[in-house]
PDB file of C-alpha atoms in Angstrom:
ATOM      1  CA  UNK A   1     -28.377  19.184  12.456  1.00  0.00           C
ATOM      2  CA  UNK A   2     -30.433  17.708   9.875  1.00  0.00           C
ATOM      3  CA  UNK A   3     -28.882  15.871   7.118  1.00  0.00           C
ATOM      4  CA  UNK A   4     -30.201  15.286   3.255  1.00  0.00           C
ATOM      5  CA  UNK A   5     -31.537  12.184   2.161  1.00  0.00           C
ATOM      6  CA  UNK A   6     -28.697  12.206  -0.417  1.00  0.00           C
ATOM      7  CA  UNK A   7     -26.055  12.734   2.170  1.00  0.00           C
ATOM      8  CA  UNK A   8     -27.566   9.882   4.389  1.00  0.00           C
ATOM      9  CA  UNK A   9     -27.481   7.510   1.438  1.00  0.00           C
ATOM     10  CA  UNK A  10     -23.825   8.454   0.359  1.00  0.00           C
ATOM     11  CA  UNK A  11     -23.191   7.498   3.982  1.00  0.00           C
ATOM     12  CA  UNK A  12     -24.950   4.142   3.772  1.00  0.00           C
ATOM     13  CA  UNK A  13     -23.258   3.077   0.794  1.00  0.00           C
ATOM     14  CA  UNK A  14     -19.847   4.035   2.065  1.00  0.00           C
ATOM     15  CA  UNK A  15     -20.572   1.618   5.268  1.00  0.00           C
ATOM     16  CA  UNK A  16     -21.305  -1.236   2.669  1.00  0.00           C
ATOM     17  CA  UNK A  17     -18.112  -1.004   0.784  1.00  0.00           C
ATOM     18  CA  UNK A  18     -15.536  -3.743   0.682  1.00  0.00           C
ATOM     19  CA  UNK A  19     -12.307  -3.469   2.596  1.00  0.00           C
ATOM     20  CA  UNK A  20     -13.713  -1.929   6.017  1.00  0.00           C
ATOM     21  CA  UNK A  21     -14.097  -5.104   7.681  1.00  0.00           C
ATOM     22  CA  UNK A  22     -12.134  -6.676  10.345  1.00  0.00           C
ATOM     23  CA  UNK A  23      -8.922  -9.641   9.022  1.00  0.00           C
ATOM     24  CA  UNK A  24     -10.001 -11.899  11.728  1.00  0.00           C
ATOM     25  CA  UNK A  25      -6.123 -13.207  11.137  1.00  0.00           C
ATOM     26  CA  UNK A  26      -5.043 -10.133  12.270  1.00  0.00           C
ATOM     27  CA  UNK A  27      -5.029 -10.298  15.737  1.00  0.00           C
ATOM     28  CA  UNK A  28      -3.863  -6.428  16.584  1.00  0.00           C
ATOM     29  CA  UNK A  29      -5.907  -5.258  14.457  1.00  0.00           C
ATOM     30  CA  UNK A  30      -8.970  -7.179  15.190  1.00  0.00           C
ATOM     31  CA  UNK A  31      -7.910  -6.150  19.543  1.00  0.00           C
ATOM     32  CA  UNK A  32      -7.786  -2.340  17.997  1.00  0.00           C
ATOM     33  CA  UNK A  33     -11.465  -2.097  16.090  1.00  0.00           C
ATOM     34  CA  UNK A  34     -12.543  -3.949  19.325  1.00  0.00           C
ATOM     35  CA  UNK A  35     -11.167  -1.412  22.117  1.00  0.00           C
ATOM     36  CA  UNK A  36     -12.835   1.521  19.734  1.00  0.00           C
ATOM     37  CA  UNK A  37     -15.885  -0.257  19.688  1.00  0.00           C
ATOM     38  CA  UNK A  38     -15.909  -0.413  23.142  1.00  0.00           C
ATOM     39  CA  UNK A  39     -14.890   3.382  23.907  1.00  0.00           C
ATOM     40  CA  UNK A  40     -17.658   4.251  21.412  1.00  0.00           C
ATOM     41  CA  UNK A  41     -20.078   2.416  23.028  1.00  0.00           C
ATOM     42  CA  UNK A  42     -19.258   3.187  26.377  1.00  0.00           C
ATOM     43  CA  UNK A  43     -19.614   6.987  25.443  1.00  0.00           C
ATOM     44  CA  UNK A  44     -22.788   6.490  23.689  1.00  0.00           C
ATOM     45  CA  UNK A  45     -24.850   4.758  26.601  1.00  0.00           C
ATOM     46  CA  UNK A  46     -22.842   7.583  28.950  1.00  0.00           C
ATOM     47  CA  UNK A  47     -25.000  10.226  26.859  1.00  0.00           C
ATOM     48  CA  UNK A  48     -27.905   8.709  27.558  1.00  0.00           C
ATOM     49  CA  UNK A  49     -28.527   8.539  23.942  1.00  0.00           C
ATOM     50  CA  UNK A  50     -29.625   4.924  22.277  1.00  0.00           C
ATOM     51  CA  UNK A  51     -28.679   3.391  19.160  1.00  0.00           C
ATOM     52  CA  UNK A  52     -31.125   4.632  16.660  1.00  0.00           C
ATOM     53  CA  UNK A  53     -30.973   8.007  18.486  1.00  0.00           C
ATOM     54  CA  UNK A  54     -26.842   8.296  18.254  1.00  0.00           C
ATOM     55  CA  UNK A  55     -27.404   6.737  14.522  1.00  0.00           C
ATOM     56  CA  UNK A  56     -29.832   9.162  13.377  1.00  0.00           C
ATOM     57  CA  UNK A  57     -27.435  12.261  14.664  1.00  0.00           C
ATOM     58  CA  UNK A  58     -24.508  10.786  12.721  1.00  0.00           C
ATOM     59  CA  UNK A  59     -26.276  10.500   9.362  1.00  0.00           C
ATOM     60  CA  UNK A  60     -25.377   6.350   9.314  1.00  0.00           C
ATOM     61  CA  UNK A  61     -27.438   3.413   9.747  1.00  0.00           C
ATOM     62  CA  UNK A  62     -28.536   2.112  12.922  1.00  0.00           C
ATOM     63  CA  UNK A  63     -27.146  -1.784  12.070  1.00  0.00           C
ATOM     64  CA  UNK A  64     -23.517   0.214  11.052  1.00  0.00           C
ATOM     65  CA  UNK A  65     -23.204   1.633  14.377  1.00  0.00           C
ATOM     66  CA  UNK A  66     -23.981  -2.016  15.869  1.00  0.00           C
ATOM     67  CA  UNK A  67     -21.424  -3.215  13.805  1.00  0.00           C
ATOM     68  CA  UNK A  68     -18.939  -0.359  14.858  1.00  0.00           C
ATOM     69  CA  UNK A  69     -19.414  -1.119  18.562  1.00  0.00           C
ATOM     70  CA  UNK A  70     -19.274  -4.139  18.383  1.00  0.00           C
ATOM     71  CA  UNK A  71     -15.739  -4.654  16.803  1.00  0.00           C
ATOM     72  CA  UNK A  72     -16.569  -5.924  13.456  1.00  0.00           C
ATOM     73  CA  UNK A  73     -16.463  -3.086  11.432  1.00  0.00           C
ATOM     74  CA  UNK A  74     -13.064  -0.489  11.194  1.00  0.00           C
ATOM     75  CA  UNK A  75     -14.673   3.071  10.924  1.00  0.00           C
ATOM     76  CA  UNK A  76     -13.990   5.240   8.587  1.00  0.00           C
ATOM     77  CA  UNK A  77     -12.167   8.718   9.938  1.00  0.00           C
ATOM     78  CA  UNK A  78     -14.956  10.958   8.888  1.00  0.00           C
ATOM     79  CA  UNK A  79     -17.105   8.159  11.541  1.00  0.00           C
ATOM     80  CA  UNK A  80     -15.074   8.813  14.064  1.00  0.00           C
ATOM     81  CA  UNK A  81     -15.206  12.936  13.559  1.00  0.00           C
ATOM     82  CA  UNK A  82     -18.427  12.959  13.414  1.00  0.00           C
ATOM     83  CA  UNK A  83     -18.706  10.718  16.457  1.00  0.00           C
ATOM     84  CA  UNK A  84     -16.406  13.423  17.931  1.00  0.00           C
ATOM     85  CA  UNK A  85     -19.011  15.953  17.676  1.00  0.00           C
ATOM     86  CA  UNK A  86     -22.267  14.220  18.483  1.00  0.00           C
ATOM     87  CA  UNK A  87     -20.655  12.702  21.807  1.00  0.00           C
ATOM     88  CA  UNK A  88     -19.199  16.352  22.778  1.00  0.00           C
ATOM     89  CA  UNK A  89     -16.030  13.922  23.362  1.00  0.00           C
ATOM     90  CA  UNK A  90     -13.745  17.433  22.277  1.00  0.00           C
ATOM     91  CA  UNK A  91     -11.388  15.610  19.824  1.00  0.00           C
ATOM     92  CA  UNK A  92     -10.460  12.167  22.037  1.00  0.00           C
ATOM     93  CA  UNK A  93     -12.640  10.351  19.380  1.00  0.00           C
ATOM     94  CA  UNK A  94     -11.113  11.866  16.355  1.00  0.00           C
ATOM     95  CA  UNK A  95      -7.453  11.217  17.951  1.00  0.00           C
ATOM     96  CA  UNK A  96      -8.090   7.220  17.378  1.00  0.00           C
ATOM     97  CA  UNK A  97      -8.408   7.599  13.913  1.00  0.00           C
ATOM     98  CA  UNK A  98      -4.800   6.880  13.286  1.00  0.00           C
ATOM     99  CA  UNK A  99      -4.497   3.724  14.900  1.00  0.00           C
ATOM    100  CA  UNK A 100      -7.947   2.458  13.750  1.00  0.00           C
ATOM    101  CA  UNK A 101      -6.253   3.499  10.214  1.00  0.00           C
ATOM    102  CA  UNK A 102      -3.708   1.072  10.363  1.00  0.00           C
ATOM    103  CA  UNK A 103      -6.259  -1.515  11.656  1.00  0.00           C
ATOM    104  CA  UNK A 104      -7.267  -1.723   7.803  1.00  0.00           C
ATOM    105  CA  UNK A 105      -4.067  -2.874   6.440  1.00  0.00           C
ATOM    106  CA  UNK A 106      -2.944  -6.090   6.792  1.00  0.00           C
ATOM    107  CA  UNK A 107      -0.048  -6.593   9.565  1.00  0.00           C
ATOM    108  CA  UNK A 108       2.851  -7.761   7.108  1.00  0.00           C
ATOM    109  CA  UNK A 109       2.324  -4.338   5.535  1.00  0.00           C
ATOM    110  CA  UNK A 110       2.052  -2.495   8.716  1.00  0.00           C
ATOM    111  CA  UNK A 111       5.409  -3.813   9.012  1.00  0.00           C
ATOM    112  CA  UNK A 112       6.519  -3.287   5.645  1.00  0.00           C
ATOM    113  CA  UNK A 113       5.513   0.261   5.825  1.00  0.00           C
ATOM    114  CA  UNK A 114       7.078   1.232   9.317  1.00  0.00           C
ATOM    115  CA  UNK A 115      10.590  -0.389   7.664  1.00  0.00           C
ATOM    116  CA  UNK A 116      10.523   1.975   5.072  1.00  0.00           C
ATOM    117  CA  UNK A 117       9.264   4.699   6.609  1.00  0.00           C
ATOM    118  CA  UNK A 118      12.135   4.356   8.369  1.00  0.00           C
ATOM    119  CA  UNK A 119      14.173   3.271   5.497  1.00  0.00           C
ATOM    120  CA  UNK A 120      16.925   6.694   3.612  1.00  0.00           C
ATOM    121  CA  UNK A 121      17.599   4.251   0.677  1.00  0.00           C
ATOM    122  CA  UNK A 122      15.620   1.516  -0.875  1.00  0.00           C
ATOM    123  CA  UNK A 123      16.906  -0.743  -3.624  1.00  0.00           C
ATOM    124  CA  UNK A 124      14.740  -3.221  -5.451  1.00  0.00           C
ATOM    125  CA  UNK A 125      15.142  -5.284  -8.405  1.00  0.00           C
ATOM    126  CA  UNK A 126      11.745  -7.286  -9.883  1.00  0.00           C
ATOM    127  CA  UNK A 127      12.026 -10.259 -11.653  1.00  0.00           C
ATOM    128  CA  UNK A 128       8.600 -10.064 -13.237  1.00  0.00           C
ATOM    129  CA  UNK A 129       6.506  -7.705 -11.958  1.00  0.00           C
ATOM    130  CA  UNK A 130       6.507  -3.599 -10.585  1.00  0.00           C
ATOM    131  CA  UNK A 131       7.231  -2.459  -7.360  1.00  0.00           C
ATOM    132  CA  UNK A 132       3.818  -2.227  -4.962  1.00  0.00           C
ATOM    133  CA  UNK A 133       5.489   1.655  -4.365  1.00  0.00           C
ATOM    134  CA  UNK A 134       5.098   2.318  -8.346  1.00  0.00           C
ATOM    135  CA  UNK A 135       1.593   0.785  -8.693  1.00  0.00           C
ATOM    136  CA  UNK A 136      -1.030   2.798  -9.790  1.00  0.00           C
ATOM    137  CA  UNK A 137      -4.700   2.167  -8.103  1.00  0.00           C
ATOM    138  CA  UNK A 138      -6.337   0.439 -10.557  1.00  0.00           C
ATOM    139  CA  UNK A 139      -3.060  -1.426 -11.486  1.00  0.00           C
ATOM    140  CA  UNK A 140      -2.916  -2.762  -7.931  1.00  0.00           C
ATOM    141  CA  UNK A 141      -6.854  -3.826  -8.081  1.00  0.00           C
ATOM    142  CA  UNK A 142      -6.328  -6.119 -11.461  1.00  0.00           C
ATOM    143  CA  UNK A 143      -3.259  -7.870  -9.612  1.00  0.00           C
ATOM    144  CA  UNK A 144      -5.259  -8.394  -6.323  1.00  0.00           C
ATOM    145  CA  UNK A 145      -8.005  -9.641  -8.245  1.00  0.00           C
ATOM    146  CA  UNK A 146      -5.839 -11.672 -10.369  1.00  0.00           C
ATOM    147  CA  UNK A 147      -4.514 -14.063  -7.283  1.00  0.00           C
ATOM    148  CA  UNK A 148      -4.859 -17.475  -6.446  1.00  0.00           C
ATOM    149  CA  UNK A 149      -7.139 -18.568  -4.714  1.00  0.00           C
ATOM    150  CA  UNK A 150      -9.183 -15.937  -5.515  1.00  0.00           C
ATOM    151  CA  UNK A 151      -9.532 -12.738  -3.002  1.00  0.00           C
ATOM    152  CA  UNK A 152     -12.745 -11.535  -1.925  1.00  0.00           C
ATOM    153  CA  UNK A 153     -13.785  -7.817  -2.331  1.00  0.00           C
ATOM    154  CA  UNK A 154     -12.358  -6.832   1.118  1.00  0.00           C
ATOM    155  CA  UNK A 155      -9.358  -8.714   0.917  1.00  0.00           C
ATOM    156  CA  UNK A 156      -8.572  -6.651  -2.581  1.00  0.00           C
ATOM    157  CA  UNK A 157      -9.625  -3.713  -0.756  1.00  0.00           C
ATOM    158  CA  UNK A 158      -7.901  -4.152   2.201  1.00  0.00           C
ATOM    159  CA  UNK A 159      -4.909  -5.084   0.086  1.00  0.00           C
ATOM    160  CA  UNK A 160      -5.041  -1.954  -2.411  1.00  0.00           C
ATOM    161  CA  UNK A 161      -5.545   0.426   0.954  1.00  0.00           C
ATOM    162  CA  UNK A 162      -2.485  -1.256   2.132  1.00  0.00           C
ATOM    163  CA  UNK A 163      -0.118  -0.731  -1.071  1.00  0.00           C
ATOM    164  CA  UNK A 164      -1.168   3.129  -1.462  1.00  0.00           C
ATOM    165  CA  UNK A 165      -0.753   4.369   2.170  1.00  0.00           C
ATOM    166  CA  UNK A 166       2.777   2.882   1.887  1.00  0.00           C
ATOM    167  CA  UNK A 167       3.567   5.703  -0.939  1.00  0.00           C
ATOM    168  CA  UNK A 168       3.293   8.384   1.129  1.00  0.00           C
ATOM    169  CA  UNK A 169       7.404   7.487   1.102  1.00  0.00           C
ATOM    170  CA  UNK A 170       7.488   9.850  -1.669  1.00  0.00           C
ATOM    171  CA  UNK A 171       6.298  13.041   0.219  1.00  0.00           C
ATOM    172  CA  UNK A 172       9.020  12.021   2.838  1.00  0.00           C
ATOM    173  CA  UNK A 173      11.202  15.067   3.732  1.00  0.00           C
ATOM    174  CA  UNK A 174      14.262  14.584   3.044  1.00  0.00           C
ATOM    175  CA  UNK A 175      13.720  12.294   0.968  1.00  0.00           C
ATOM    176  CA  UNK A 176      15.202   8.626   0.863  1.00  0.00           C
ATOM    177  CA  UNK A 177      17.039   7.513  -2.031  1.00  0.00           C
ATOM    178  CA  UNK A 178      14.747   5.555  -3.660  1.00  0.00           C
ATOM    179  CA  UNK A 179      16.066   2.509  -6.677  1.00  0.00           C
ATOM    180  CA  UNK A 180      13.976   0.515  -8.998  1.00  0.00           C
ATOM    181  CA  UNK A 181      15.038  -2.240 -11.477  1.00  0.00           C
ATOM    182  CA  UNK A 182      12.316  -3.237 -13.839  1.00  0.00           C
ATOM    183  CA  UNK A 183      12.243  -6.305 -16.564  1.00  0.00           C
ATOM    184  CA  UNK A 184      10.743  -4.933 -19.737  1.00  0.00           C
ATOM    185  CA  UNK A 185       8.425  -7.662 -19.722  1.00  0.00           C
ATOM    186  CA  UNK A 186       6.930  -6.287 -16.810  1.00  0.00           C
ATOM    187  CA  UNK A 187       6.437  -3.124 -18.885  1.00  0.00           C
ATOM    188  CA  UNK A 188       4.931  -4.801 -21.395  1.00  0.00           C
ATOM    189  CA  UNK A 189       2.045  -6.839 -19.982  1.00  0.00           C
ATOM    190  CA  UNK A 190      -0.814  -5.728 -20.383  1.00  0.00           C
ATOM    191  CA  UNK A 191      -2.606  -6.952 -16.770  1.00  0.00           C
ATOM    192  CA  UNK A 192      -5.841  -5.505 -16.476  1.00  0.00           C
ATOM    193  CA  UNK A 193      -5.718  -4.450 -19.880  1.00  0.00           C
ATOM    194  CA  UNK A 194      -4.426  -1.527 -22.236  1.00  0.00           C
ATOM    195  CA  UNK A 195      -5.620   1.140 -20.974  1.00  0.00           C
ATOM    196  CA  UNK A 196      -4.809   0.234 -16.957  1.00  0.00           C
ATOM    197  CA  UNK A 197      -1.225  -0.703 -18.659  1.00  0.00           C
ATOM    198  CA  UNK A 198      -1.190   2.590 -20.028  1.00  0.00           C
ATOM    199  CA  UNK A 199      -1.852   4.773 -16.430  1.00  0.00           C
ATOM    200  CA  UNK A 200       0.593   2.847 -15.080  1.00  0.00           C
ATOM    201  CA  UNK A 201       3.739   3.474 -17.798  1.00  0.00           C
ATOM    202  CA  UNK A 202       2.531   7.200 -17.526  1.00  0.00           C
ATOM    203  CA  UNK A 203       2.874   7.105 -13.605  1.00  0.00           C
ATOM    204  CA  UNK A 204       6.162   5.210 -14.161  1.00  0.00           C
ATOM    205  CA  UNK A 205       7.218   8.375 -16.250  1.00  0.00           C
ATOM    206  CA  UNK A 206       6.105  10.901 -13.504  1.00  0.00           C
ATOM    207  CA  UNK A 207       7.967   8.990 -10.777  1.00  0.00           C
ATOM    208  CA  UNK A 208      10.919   8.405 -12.509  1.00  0.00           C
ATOM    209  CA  UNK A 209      11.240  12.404 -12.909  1.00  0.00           C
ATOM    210  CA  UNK A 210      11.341  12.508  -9.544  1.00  0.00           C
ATOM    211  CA  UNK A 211      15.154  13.539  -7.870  1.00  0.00           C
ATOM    212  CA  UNK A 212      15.196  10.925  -5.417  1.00  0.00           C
ATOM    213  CA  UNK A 213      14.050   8.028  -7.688  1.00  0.00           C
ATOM    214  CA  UNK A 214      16.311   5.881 -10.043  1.00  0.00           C
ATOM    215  CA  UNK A 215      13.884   3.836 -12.461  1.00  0.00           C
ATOM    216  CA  UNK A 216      15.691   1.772 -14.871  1.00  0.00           C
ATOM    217  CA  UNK A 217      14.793  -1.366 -17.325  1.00  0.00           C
ATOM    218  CA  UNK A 218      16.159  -4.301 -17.609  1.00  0.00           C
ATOM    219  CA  UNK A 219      15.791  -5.145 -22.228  1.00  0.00           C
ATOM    220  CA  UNK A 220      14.660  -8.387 -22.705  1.00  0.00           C
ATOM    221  CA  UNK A 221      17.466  -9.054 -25.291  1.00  0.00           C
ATOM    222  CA  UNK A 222      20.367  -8.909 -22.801  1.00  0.00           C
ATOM    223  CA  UNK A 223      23.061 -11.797 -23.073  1.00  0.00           C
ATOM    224  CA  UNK A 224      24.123 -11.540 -19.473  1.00  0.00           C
ATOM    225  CA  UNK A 225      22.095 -10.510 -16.364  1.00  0.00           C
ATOM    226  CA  UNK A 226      22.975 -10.925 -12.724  1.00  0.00           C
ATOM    227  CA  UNK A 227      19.020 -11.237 -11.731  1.00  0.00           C
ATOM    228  CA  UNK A 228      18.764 -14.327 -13.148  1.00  0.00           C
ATOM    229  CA  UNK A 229      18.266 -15.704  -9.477  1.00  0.00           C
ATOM    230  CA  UNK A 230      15.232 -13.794  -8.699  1.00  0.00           C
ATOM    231  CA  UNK A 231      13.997 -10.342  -6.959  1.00  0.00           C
ATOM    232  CA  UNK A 232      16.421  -8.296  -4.677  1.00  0.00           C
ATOM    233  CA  UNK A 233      14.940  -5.761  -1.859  1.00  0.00           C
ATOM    234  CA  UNK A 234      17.265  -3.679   0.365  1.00  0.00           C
ATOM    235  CA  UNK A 235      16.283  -1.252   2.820  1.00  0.00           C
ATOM    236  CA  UNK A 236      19.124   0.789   4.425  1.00  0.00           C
ATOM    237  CA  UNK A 237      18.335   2.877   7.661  1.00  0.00           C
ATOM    238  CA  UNK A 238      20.056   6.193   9.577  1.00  0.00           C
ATOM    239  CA  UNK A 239      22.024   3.863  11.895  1.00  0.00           C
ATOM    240  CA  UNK A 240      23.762   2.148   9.198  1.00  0.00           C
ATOM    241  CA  UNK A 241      21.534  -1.145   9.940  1.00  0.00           C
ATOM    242  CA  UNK A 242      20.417  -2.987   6.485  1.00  0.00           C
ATOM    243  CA  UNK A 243      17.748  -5.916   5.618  1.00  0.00           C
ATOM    244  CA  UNK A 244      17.351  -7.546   2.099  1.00  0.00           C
ATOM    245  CA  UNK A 245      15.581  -9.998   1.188  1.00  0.00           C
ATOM    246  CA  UNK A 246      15.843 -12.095  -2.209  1.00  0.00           C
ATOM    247  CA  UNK A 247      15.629 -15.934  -3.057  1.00  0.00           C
ATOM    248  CA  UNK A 248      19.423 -16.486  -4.273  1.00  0.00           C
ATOM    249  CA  UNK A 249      20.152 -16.080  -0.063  1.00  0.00           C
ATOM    250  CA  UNK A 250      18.621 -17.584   2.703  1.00  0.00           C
ATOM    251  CA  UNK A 251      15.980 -19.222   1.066  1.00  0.00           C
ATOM    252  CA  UNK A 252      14.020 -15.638   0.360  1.00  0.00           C
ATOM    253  CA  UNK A 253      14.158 -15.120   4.302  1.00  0.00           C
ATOM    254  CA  UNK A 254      15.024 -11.090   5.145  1.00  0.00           C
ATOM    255  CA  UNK A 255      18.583 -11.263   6.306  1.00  0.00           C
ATOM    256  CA  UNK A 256      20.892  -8.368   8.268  1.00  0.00           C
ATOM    257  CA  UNK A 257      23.954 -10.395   8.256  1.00  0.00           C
ATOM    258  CA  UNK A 258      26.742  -8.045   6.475  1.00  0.00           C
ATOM    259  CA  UNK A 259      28.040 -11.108   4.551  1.00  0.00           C
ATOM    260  CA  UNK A 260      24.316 -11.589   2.832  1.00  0.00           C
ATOM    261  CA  UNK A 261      23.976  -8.093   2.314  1.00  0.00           C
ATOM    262  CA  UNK A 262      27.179  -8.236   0.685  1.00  0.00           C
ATOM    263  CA  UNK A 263      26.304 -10.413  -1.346  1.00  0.00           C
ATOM    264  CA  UNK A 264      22.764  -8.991  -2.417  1.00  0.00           C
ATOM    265  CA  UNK A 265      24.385  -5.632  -3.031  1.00  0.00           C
ATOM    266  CA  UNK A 266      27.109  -6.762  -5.189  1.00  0.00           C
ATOM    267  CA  UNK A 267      24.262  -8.345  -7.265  1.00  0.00           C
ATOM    268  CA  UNK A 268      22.056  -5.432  -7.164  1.00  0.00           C
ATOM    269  CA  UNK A 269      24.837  -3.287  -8.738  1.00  0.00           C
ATOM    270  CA  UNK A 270      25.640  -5.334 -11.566  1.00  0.00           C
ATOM    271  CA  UNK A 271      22.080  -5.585 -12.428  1.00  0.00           C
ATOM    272  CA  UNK A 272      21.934  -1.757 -12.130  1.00  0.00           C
ATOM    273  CA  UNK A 273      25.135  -1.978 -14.720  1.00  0.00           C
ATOM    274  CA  UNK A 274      23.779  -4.067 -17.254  1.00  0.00           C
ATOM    275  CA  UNK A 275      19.958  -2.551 -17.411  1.00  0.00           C
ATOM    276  CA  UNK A 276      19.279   0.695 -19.411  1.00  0.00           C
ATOM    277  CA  UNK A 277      20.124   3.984 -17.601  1.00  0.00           C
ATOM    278  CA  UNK A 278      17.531   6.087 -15.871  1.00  0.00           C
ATOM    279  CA  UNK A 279      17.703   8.640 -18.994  1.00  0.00           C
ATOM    280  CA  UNK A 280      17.627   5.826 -21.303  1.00  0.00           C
ATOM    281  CA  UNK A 281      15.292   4.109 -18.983  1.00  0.00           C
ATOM    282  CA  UNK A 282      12.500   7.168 -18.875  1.00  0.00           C
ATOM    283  CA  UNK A 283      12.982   7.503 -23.147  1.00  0.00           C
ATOM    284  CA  UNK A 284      12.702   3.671 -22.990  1.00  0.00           C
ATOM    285  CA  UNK A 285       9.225   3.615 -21.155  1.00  0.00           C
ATOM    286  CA  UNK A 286       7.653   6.546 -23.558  1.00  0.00           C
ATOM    287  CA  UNK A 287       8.781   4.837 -26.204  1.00  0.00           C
ATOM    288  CA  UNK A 288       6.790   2.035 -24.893  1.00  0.00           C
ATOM    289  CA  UNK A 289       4.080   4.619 -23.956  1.00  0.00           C
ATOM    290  CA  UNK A 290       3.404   5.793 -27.552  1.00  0.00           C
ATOM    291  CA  UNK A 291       2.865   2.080 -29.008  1.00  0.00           C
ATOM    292  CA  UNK A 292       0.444   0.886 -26.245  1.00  0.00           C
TER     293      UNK A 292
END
């Protein structure tokens, strides 16, 4: 099947793109790209079909599909379908396209994400900034950018990917009970600028209409606050198993101990006590909305 010059080009660009590459810290990952590479490689020369030849039916570059096979590059899903079809493999190339998805995120996240995928009730209190689950896209890119040292473009990209695949949490059925405490400063910062600061109050809005989700603020102007020792994270799971993780226990170390939990839930709901109420919260947040 022929393909436009257009379409080719799209496809060349989308190989070049930041964030595809392999962490070479990331030791699963970098033994997953590899083993596809391999399997790709292996099917390739079993077709009798060269490089250039098996590049020019795909619609990609020749020096891509190098890179593909030869572990340093994670392939996109639409790669690997199309791969599917030019090798006549009858889907056993497409079915690698989940774990070669999770290749791309960094392994703490993996992790992060399989806890609360697993997770029916999240609490989280932020001491100065919003919740990675709450981010919008372009939010996420101007605090990746932001850090220190400075991230390249695949680290941001790699980190961004990351961050949104772990909000498919909200299209969980049933849902998990999901709790966010916010400082108003957060609210108020205008990272990235105005108008990013603006998408992201609006998506705080949408979210916080949500039934599962509790989204409250924290006012600057209150006398007495139980957060004053930093951020508090709880997951809770169907066995009645708990982490949390803040840096008033345990040195910021995620703890399952119930006397630490006890202690980071206590907290949690006096914070939730003394911040704004979800309603008040949402009106809070437009308010906030309309002067920005």
């Amino acid at each position: 099947m022929e393909r436009s010059a257009v379409s080719e080009g799209e496809r060349e660009r989308e190989a070049e793109e930041p964030g595809w590459e392999v962490d070479p810290e990331d030791e699963q990952g970098v033994a997953i790209v590899a083993f596809v590479g391999r399997q790709l490689r292996a099917r390739r020369e079993a077709a009798g079909m060269r490089a250039a030849e098996f590049a020019a039916a795909m619609g990609y570059g020749e020096g891509l599909v190098y890179k593909v096979e030869g572990g340093t590059r994670i392939p996109r899903a639409e790669y690997l379908d199309r791969a599917d079809q030019v090798l006549g493999a009858g889907g056993s190339v497409s079915a690698m396209k989940e774990d070669v998805a999770e290749a791309r995120y960094p392994k703490r996240v993996r992790d992060l994400a399989r806890m609360e995928a697993r997770a029916i009730d999240l609490q989280w209190y932020g001491a100065h900034d919003i919740h990675g689950l709450l981010q919008t896209e372009e939010y996420m890119r101007a605090l990746f950018g932001m850090r220190q040292p400075a991230n390249d473009e695949a680290a941001i990209e790699r980190g961004v990917a990351g961050r949104l695949a772990r909000q498919v949490i909200f299209d969980r059925a049933p849902a998990p009970a999901l709790s966010f405490v916010l400082e108003e400063v957060a609210l108020r910062r205008p990272l990235g600028g105005r108008m990013v600061l603006r998408r992201q109050l609006e998506r705080l809005v949408e979210v916080g209409q949500l039934r599962a989700v509790s989204l409250q603020v924290m006012p600057t102007d209150r006398e007495e606050h139980a957060g004053v020792d930093g951020s508090i994270e709880m997951l809770k799971f169907q066995d009645g198993s708990a982490v949390g993780r803040s840096p008033q226990v345990a040195s910021g170390r995620p703890v399952n101990d119930p006397r630490n939990l006890r202690v980071l839930e206590l907290t949690y709901g006096m914070i939730r006590a003394q911040a704004l109420t979800p309603r008040e919260s949402l009106a809070f947040i437009e308010q906030l909305l309309g002067e920005t």
